[in-house]
Structure formats: C-alpha cells, structure tokens
Coordinates of N, CA, C and O in Angstrom, one line a residue:
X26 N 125.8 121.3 140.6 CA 124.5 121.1 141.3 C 123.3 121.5 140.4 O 122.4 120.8 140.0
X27 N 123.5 123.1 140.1 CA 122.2 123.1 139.0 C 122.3 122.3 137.7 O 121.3 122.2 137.0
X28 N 123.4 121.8 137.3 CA 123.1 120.7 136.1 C 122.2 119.4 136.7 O 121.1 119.1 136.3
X29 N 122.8 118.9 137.7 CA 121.8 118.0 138.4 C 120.8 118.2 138.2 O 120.2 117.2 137.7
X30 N 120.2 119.1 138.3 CA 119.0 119.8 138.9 C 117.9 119.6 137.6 O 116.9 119.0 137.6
X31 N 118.7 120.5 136.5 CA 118.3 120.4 135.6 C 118.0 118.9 134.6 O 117.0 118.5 134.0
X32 N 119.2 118.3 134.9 CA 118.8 116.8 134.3 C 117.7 116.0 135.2 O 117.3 114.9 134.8
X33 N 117.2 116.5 136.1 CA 116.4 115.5 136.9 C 114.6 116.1 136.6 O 113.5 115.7 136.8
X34 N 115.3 117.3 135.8 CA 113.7 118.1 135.2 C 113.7 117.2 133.9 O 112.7 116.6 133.5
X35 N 114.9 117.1 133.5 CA 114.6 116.4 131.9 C 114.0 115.4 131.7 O 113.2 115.2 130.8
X36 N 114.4 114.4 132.9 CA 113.8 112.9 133.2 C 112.4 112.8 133.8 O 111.8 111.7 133.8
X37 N 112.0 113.7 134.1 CA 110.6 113.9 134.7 C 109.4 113.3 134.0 O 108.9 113.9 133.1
X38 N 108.7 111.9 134.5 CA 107.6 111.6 133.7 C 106.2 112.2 133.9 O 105.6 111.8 134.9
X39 N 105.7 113.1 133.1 CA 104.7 113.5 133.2 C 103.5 112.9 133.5 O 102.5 113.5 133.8
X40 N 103.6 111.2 133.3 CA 102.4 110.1 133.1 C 101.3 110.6 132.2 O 100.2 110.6 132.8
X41 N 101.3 111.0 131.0 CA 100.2 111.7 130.5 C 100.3 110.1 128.8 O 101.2 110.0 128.0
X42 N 99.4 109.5 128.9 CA 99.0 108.7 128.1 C 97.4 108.8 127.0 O 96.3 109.1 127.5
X43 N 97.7 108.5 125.7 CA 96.8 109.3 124.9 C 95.2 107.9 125.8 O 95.0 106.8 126.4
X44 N 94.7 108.8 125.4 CA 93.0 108.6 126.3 C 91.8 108.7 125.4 O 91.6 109.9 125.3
X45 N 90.8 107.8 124.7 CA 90.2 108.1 123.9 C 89.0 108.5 124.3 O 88.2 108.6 123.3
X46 N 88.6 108.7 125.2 CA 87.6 108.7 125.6 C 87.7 110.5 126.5 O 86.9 110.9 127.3
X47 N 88.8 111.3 126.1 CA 89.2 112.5 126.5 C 88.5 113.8 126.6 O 88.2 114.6 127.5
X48 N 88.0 113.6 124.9 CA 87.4 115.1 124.4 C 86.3 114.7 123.8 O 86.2 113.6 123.2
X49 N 85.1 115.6 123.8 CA 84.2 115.2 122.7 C 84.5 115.4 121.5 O 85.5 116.2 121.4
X50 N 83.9 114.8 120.1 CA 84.5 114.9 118.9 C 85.2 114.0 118.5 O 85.5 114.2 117.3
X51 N 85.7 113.0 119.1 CA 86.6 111.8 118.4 C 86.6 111.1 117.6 O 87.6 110.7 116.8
X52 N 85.0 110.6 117.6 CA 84.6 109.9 116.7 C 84.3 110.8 115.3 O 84.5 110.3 114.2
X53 N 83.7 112.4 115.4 CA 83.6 112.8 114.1 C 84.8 113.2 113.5 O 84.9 113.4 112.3
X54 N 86.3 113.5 114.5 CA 87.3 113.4 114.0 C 87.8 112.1 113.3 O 88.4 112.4 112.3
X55 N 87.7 110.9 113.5 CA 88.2 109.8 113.2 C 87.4 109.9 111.1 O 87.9 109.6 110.0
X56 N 86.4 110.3 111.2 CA 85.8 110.0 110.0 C 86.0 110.9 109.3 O 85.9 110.5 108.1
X57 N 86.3 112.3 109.5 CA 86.7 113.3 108.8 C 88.3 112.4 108.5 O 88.6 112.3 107.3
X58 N 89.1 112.0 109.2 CA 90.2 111.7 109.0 C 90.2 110.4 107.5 O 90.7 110.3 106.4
X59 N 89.2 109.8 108.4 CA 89.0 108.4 107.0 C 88.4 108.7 105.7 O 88.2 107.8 104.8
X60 N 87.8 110.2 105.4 CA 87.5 110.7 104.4 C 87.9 111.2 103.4 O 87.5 111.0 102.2
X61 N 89.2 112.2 104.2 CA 90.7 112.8 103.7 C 91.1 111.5 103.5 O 90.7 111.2 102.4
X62 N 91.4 111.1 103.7 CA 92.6 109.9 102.9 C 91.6 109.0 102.2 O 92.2 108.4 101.3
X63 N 90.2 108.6 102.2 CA 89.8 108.1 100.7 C 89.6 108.9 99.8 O 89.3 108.4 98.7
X64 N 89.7 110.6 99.9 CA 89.8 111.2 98.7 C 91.2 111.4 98.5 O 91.4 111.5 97.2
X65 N 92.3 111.6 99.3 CA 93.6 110.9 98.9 C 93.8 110.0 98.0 O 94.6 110.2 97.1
X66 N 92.9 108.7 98.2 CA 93.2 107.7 97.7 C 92.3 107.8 95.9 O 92.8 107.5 94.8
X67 N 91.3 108.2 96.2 CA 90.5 108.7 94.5 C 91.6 109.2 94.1 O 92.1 108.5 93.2
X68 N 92.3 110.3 94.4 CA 92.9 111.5 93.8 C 94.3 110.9 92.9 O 94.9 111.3 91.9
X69 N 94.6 109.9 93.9 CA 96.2 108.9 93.8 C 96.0 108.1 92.4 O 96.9 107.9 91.5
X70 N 94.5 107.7 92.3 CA 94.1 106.6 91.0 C 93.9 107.9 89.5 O 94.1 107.6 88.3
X71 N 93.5 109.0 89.9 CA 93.3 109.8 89.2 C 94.6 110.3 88.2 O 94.7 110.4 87.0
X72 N 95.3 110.3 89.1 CA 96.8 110.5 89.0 C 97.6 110.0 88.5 O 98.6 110.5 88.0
X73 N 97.0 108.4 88.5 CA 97.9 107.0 88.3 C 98.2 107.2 86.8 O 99.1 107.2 86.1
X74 N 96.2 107.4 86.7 CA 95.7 106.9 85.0 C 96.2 108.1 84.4 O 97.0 107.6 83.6
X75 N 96.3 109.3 84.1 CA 96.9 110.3 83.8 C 98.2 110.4 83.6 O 98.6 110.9 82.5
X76 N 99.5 109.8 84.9 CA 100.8 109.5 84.6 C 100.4 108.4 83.6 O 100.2 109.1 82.6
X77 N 100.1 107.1 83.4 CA 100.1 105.9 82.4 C 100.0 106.5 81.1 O 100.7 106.2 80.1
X78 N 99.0 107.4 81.1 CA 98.3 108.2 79.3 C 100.1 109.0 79.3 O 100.7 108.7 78.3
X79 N 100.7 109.7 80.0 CA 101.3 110.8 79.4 C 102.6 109.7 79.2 O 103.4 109.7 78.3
X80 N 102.7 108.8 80.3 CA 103.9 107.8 79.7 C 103.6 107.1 78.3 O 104.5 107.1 77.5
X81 N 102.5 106.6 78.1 CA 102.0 105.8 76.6 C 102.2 107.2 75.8 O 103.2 107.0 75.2
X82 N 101.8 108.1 75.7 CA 101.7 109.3 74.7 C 103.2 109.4 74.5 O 103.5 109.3 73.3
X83 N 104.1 109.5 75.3 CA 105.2 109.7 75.6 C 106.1 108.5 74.5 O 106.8 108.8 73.5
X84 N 105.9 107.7 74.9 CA 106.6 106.6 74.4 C 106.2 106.7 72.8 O 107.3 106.6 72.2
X85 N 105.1 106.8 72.0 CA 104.6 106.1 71.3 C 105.0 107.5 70.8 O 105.7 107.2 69.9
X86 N 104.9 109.0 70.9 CA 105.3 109.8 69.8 C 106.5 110.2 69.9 O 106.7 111.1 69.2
X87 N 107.7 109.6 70.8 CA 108.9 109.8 70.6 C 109.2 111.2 71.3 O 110.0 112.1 70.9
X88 N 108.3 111.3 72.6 CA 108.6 112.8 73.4 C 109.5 111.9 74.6 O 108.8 111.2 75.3
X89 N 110.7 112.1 74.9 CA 111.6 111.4 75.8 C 111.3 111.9 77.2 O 111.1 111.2 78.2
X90 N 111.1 113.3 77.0 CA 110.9 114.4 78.6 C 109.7 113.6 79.2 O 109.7 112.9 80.3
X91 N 108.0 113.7 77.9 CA 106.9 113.1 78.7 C 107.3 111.7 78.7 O 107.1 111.6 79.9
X92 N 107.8 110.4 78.3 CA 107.9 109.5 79.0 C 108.3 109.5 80.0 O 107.6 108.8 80.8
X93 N 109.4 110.2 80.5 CA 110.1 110.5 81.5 C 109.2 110.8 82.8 O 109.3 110.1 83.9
X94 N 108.4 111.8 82.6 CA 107.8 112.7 83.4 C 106.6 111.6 84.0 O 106.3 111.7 85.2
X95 N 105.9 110.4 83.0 CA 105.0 109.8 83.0 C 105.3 108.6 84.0 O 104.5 108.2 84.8
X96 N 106.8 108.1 83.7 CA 107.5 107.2 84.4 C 107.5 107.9 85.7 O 107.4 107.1 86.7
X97 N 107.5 108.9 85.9 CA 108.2 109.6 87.3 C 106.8 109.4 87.7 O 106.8 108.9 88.8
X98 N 105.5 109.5 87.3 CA 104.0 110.3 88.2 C 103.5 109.1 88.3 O 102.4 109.0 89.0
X99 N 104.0 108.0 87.8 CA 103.6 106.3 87.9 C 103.9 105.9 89.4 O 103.4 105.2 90.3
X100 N 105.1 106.6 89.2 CA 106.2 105.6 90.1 C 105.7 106.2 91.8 O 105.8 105.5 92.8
X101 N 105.3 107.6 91.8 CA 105.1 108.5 92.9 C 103.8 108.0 94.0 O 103.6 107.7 95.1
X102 N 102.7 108.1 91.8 CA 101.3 107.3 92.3 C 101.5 106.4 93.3 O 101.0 106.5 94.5
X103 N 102.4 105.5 92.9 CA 102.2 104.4 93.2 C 103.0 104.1 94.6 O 102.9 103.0 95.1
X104 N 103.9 105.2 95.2 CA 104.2 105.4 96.5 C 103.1 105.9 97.2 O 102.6 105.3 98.2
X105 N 102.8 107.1 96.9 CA 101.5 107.8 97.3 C 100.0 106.8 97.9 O 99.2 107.2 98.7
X106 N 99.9 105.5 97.3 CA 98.8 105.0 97.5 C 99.4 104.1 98.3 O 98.6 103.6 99.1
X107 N 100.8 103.5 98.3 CA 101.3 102.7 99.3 C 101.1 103.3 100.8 O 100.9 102.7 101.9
X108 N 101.3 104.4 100.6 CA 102.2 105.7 102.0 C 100.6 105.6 102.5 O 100.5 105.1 103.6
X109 N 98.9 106.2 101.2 CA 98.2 106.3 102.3 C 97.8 104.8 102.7 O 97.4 104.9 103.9
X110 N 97.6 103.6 102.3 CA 97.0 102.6 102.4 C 97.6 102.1 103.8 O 97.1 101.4 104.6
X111 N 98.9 102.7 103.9 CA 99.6 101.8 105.3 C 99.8 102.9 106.2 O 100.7 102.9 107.1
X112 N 98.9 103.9 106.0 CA 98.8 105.6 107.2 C 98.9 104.6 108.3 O 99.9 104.4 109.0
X113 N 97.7 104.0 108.6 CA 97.4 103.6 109.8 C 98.4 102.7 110.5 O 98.9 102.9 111.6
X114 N 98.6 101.7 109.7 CA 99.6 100.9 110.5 C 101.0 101.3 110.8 O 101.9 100.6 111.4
X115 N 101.2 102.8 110.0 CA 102.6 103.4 110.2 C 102.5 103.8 111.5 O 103.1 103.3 112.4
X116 N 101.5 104.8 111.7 CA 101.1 105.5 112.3 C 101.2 104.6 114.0 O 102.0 105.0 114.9
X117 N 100.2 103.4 114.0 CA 100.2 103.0 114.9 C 101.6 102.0 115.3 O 101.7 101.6 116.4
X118 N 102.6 101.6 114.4 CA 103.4 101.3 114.8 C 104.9 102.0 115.2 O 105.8 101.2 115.3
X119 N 105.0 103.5 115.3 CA 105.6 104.2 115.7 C 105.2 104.9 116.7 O 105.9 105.7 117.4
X120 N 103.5 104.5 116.9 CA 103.3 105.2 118.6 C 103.6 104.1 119.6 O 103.9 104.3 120.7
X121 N 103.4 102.7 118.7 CA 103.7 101.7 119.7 C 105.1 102.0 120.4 O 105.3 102.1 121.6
X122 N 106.1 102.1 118.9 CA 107.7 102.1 119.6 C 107.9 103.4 120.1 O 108.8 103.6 120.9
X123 N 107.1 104.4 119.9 CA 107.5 105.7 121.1 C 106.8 105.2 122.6 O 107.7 105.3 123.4
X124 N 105.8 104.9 123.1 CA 105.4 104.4 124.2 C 106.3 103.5 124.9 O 106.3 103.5 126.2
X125 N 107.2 102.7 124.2 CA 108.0 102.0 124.7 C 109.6 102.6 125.7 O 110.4 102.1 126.4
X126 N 109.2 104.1 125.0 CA 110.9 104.6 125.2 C 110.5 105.2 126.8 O 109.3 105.6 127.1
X127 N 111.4 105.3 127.6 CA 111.2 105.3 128.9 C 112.3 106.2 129.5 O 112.3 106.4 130.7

C-alpha cells in the first residue's frame, strides 16, 4: 500500500509550464545570453586562426607534437563554433521532446 502510495506521488503532474512573460528581466536576460555566446563565437575564430598558425608552424618546421596539437585546436574550433551556432536550436529542440514526455 505505501509503495502505491508513493508511485502515485511520482506520477503527480505539477502543471507548471515555462511562461515568458513570468519574471521581470527576460528580455535583459535574453541579451546578456546572446552576448556570451557572440563573444563565444569571437573567441572560437580567435582560436581557429591560432590552431591553423601552430598546425602550419608545425608542419613546415618538422615539430610532429605542434602539428598535432594544431590539428587537435582546428578540429575542437571547429566543434566549438558548431556547438555555439546551433545552442539555440539544440536547446529548443530538446525542450520540445521533454514537453512531450508525459
């Protein structure tokens, strides 16, 4: 009986759905948010051209490790600017499929 009990607390829907219009601040949150991730995104290109120099340096004086290392900060860059450029549609497409779960 008390497991019952307890599974019928588990399933309990609270009805609580995100609400934009909730708190004051949303909007200066939203822009602070799109700020961080365009200096994200400077910082990613910064990064890029830096990995490219230490891979060309690398290659061209016969240092195996900095090619290496140059290949690796290319390759990261270049996830890193994927990861932030598609924040949002990640983002919104996994609140979609959590909303869904019931």
């Amino acid at each position: 009986m008390i497991l019952a009990d307890t599974l019928v607390q588990l399933a309990y829907d609270p009805g609580i759905a995100p609400n934009e219009g909730g708190l004051p601040g949303l909007a200066v949150l939203k822009k602070v948010m799109g700020s961080l991730n365009l200096f994200a995104i400077i910082a990613v290109v910064g990064a890029l051209a830096v990995s490219a120099g230490v891979w060309a340096w690398g290659h061209h004086s016969g240092g195996h490790q900095a090619e290496a290392n140059g290949k690796k900060g290319v390759l990261v860059s270049a996830g890193a600017a994927l990861l932030l450029g598609a924040a949002n549609g990640v983002v919104a497409f996994f609140s979609a499929l959590g909303s869904q779960i019931s």
